[in-house]
Short mmCIF file of C-alpha atoms in Angstrom, two decimals:
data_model
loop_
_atom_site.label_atom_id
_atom_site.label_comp_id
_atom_site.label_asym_id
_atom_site.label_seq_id
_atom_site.Cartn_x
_atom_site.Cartn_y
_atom_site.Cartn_z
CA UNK A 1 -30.71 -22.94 32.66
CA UNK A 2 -27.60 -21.60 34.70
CA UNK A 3 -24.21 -23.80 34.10
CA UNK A 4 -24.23 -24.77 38.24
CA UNK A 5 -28.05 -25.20 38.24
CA UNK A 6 -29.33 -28.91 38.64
CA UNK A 7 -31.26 -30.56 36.25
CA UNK A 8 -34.66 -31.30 36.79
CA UNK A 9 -36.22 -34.56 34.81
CA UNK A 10 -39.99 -36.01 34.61
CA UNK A 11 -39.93 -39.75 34.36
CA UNK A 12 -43.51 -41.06 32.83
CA UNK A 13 -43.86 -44.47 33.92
CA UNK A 14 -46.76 -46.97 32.36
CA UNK A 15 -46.99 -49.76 34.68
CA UNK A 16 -44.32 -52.34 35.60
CA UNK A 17 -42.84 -55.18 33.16
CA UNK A 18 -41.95 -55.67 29.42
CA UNK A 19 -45.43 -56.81 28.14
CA UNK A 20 -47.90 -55.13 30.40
CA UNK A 21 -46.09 -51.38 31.58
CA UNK A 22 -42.89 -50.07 31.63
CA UNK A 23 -39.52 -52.11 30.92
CA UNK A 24 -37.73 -52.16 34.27
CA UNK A 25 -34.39 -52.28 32.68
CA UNK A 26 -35.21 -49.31 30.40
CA UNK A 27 -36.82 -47.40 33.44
CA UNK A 28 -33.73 -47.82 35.88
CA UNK A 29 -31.23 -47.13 32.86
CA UNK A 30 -33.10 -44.10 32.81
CA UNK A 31 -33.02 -43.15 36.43
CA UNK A 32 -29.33 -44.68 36.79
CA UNK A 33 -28.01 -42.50 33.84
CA UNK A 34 -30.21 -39.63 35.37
CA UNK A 35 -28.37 -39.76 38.50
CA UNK A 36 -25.17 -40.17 37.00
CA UNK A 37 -25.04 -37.07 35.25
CA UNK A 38 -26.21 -35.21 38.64
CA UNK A 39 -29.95 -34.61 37.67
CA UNK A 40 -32.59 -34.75 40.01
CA UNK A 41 -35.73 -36.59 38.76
CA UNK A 42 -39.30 -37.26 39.46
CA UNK A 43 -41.53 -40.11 38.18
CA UNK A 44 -45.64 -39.63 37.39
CA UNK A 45 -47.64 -42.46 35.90
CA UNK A 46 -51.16 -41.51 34.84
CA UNK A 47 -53.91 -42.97 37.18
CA UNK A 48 -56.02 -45.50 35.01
CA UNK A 49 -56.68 -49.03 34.69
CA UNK A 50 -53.57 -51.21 32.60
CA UNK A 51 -55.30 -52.50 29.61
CA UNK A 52 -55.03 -55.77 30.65
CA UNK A 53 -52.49 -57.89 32.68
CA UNK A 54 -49.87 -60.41 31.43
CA UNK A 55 -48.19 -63.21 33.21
CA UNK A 56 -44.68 -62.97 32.57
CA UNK A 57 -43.47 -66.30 33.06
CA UNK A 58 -46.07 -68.11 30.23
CA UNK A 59 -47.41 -64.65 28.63
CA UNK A 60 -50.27 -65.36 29.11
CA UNK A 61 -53.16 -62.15 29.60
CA UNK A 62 -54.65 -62.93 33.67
CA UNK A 63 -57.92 -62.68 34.94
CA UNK A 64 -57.06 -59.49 37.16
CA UNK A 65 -57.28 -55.39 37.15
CA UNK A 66 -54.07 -53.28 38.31
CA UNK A 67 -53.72 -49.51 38.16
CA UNK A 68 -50.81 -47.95 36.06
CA UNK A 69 -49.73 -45.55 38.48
CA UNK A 70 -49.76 -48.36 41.48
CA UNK A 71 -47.81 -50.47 39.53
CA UNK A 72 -45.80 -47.55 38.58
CA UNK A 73 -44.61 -47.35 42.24
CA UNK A 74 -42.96 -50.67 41.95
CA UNK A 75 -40.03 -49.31 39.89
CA UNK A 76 -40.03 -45.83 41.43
CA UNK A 77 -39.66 -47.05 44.84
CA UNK A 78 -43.32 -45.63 46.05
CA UNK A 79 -42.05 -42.32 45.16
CA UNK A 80 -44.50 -41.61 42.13
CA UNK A 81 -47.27 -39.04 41.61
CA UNK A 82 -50.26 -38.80 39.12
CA UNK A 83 -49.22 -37.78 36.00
CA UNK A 84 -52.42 -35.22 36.21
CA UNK A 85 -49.93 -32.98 38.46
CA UNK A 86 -46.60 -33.13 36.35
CA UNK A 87 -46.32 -29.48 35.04
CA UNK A 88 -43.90 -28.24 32.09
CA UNK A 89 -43.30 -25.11 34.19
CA UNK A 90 -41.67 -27.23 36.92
CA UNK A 91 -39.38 -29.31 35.06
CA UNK A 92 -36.76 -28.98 32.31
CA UNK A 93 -37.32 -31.65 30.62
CA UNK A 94 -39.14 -35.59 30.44
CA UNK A 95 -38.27 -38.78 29.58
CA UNK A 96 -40.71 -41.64 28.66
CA UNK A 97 -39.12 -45.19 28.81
CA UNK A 98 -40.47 -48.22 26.97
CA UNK A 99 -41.80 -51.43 27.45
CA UNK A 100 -45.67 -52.65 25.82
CA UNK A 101 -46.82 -50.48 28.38
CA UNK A 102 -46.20 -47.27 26.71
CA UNK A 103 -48.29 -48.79 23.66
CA UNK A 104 -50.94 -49.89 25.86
CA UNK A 105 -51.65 -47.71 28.47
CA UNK A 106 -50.12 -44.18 27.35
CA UNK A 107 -51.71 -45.13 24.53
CA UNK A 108 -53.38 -47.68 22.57
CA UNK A 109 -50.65 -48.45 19.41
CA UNK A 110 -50.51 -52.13 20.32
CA UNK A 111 -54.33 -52.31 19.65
CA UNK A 112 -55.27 -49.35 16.77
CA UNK A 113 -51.67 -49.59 15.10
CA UNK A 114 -51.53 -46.48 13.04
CA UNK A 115 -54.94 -45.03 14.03
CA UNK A 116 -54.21 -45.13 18.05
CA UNK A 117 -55.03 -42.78 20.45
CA UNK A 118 -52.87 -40.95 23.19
CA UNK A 119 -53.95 -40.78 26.40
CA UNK A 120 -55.45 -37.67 27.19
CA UNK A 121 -52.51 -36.79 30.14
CA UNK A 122 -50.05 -37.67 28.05
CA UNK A 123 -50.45 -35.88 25.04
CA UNK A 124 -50.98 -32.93 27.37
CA UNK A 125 -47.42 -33.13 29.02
CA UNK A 126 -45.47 -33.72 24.95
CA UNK A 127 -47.61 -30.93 24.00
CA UNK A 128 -46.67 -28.54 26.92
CA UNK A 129 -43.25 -29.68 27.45
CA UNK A 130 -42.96 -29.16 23.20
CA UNK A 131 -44.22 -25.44 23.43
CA UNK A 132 -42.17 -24.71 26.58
CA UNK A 133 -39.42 -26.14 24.05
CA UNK A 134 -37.86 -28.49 26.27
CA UNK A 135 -36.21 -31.54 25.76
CA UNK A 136 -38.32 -34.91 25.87
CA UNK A 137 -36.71 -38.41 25.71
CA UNK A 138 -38.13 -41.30 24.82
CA UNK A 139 -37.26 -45.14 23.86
CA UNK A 140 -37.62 -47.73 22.77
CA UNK A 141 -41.86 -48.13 21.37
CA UNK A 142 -42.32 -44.63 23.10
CA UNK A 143 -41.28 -42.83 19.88
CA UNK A 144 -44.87 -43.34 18.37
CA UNK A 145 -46.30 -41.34 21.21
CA UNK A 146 -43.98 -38.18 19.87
CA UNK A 147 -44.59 -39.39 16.48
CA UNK A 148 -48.67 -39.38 16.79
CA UNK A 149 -49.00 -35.74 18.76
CA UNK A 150 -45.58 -33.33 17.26
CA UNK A 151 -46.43 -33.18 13.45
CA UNK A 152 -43.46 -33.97 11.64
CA UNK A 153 -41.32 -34.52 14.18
CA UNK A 154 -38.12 -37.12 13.62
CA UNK A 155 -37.82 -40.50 15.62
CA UNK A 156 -36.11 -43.87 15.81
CA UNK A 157 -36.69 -46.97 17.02
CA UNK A 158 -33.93 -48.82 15.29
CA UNK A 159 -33.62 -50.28 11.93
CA UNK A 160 -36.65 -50.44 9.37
CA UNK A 161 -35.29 -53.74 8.06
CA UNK A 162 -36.91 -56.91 9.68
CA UNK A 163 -34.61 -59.70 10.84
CA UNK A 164 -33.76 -61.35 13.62
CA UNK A 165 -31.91 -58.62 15.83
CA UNK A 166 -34.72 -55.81 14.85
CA UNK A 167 -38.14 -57.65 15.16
CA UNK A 168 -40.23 -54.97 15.25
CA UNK A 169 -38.73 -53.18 11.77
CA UNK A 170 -42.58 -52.89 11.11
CA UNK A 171 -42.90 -49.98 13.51
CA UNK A 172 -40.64 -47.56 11.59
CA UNK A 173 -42.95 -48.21 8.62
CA UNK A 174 -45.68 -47.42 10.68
CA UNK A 175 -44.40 -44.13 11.93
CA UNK A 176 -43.72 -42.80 8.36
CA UNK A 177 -47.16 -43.34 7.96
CA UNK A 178 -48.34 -41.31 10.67
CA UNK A 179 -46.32 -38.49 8.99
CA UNK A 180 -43.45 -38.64 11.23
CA UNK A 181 -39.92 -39.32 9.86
CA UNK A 182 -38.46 -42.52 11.28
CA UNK A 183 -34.49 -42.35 11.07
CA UNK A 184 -31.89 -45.73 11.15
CA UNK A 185 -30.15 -46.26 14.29
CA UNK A 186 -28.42 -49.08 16.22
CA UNK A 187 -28.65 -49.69 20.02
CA UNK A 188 -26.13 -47.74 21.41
CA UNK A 189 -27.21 -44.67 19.79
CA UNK A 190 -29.78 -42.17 19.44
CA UNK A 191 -31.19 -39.56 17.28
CA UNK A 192 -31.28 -35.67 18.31
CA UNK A 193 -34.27 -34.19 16.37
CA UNK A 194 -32.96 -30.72 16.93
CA UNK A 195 -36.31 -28.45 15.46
CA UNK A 196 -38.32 -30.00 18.17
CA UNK A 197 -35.97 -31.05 20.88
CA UNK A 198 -37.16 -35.10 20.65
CA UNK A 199 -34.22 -37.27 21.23
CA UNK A 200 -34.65 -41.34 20.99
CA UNK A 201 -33.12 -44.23 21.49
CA UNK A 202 -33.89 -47.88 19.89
CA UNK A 203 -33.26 -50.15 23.38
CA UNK A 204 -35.15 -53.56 23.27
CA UNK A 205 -36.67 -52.87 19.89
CA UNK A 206 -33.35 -54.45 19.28
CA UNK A 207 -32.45 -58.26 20.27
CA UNK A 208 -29.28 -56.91 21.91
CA UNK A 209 -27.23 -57.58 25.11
CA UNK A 210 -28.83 -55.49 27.99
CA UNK A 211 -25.41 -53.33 28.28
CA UNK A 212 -26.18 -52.58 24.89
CA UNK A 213 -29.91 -50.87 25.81
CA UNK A 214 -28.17 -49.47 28.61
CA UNK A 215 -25.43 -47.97 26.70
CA UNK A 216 -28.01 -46.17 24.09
CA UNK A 217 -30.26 -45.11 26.95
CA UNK A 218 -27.38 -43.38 28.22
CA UNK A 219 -26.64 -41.85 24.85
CA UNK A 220 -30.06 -40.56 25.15
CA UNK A 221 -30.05 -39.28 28.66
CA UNK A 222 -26.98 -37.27 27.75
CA UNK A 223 -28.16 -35.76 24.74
CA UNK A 224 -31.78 -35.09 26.74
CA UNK A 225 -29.19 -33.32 29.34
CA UNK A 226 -26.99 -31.43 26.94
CA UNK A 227 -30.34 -30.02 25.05
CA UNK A 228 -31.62 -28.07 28.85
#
């Protein structure tokens, strides 16, 4: 890409809210640290049925159906397509925040664990966006997406030590074992896989202050940037 040309970022979206789509903190320190660093962006959501809805004051799963991509629309201020029309060709590069959303409606890791599936849109955009080699963020549980459809590819989502501040330690194992290579980091940072232009960031796999997720997500966003 030309030095004065603008960057051009993909924002996947899985819904909206920690336990049921996409973490709203993560997705607007994605968009805020987007705009900051003068790229333009665009956010697609694939249109399908959440796998279930969760009430977030008592956590509790609901009696109700929403759509991902509807819900979607919540963070992205209506301005949101189907992820069925994001093309590879027409961006330099994507970035997939987290949230339980990403491991239960871009694909089904909450449920399977280590024999999940990808949704069928989603793995298409990595894939493309892999061969095109361009860069492709993702955080916090989103890593396991990259980790399930780029063979041998290098991730983190924080520490692979369980304790209080890293809760989900269990999910580094559990990349390893789906032949990716899961690699230590703390909040603020992130990893650059170089080979295969993957960069990560931990965010609220950690039990850390919300400047801290913000602070690595920028880290990321950068990186994602500097790799166009």
């Amino acid at each position: 890409m030309a030095s004065n040309a603008v960057p051009n970022v993909a924002v996947v979206l899985s819904g909206c809210g920690v336990y049921d789509g996409s973490e709203v903190h993560e997705a607007s320190a994605v968009l805020v640290n987007l705009s900051r660093n003068n790229a333009e962006y665009k956010c697609f959501a694939p249109d399908i049925k959440q796998m279930h809805v969760i009430n977030h004051l008592t956590g509790q799963e609901m009696k109700e159906e929403r759509n991902v991509l509807i819900e979607s629309g919540r963070i992205a201020r209506g301005d949101v397509q189907s992820l069925e029309k994001l093309s590879a060709e027409n961006f330099d590069a994507v970035i997939f925040p987290g949230g339980f959303g990403a491991a239960k409606n871009l694909c089904n890791f909450a449920v399977k664990g280590t024999d999940f599936n990808v949704n069928d849109q989603v793995e298409r955009v990595i894939k493309d966006f892999h061969t095109f080699k361009k860069p492709i963020g993702l955080c916090c549980i989103a890593p396991v997406i990259a980790a399930k459809v780029i063979s041998s590819c290098e991730v983190t989502v924080g520490m692979d030590a369980e304790d209080s501040k890293w809760p989900y330690a269990d999910t580094a194992h559990a990349i390893g074992s789906i032949g990716a290579a899961h690699i230590n980091k703390n909040v603020n940072e992130c990893h650059v896989d170089k080979v295969n232009k993957l960069v990560t960031t931990p965010a609220f796999m950690c039990n850390a202050k919300i400047y801290e997720v913000h602070d690595g997500i920028g880290e990321m966003v950068k990186a994602v940037l500097q790799l166009i």
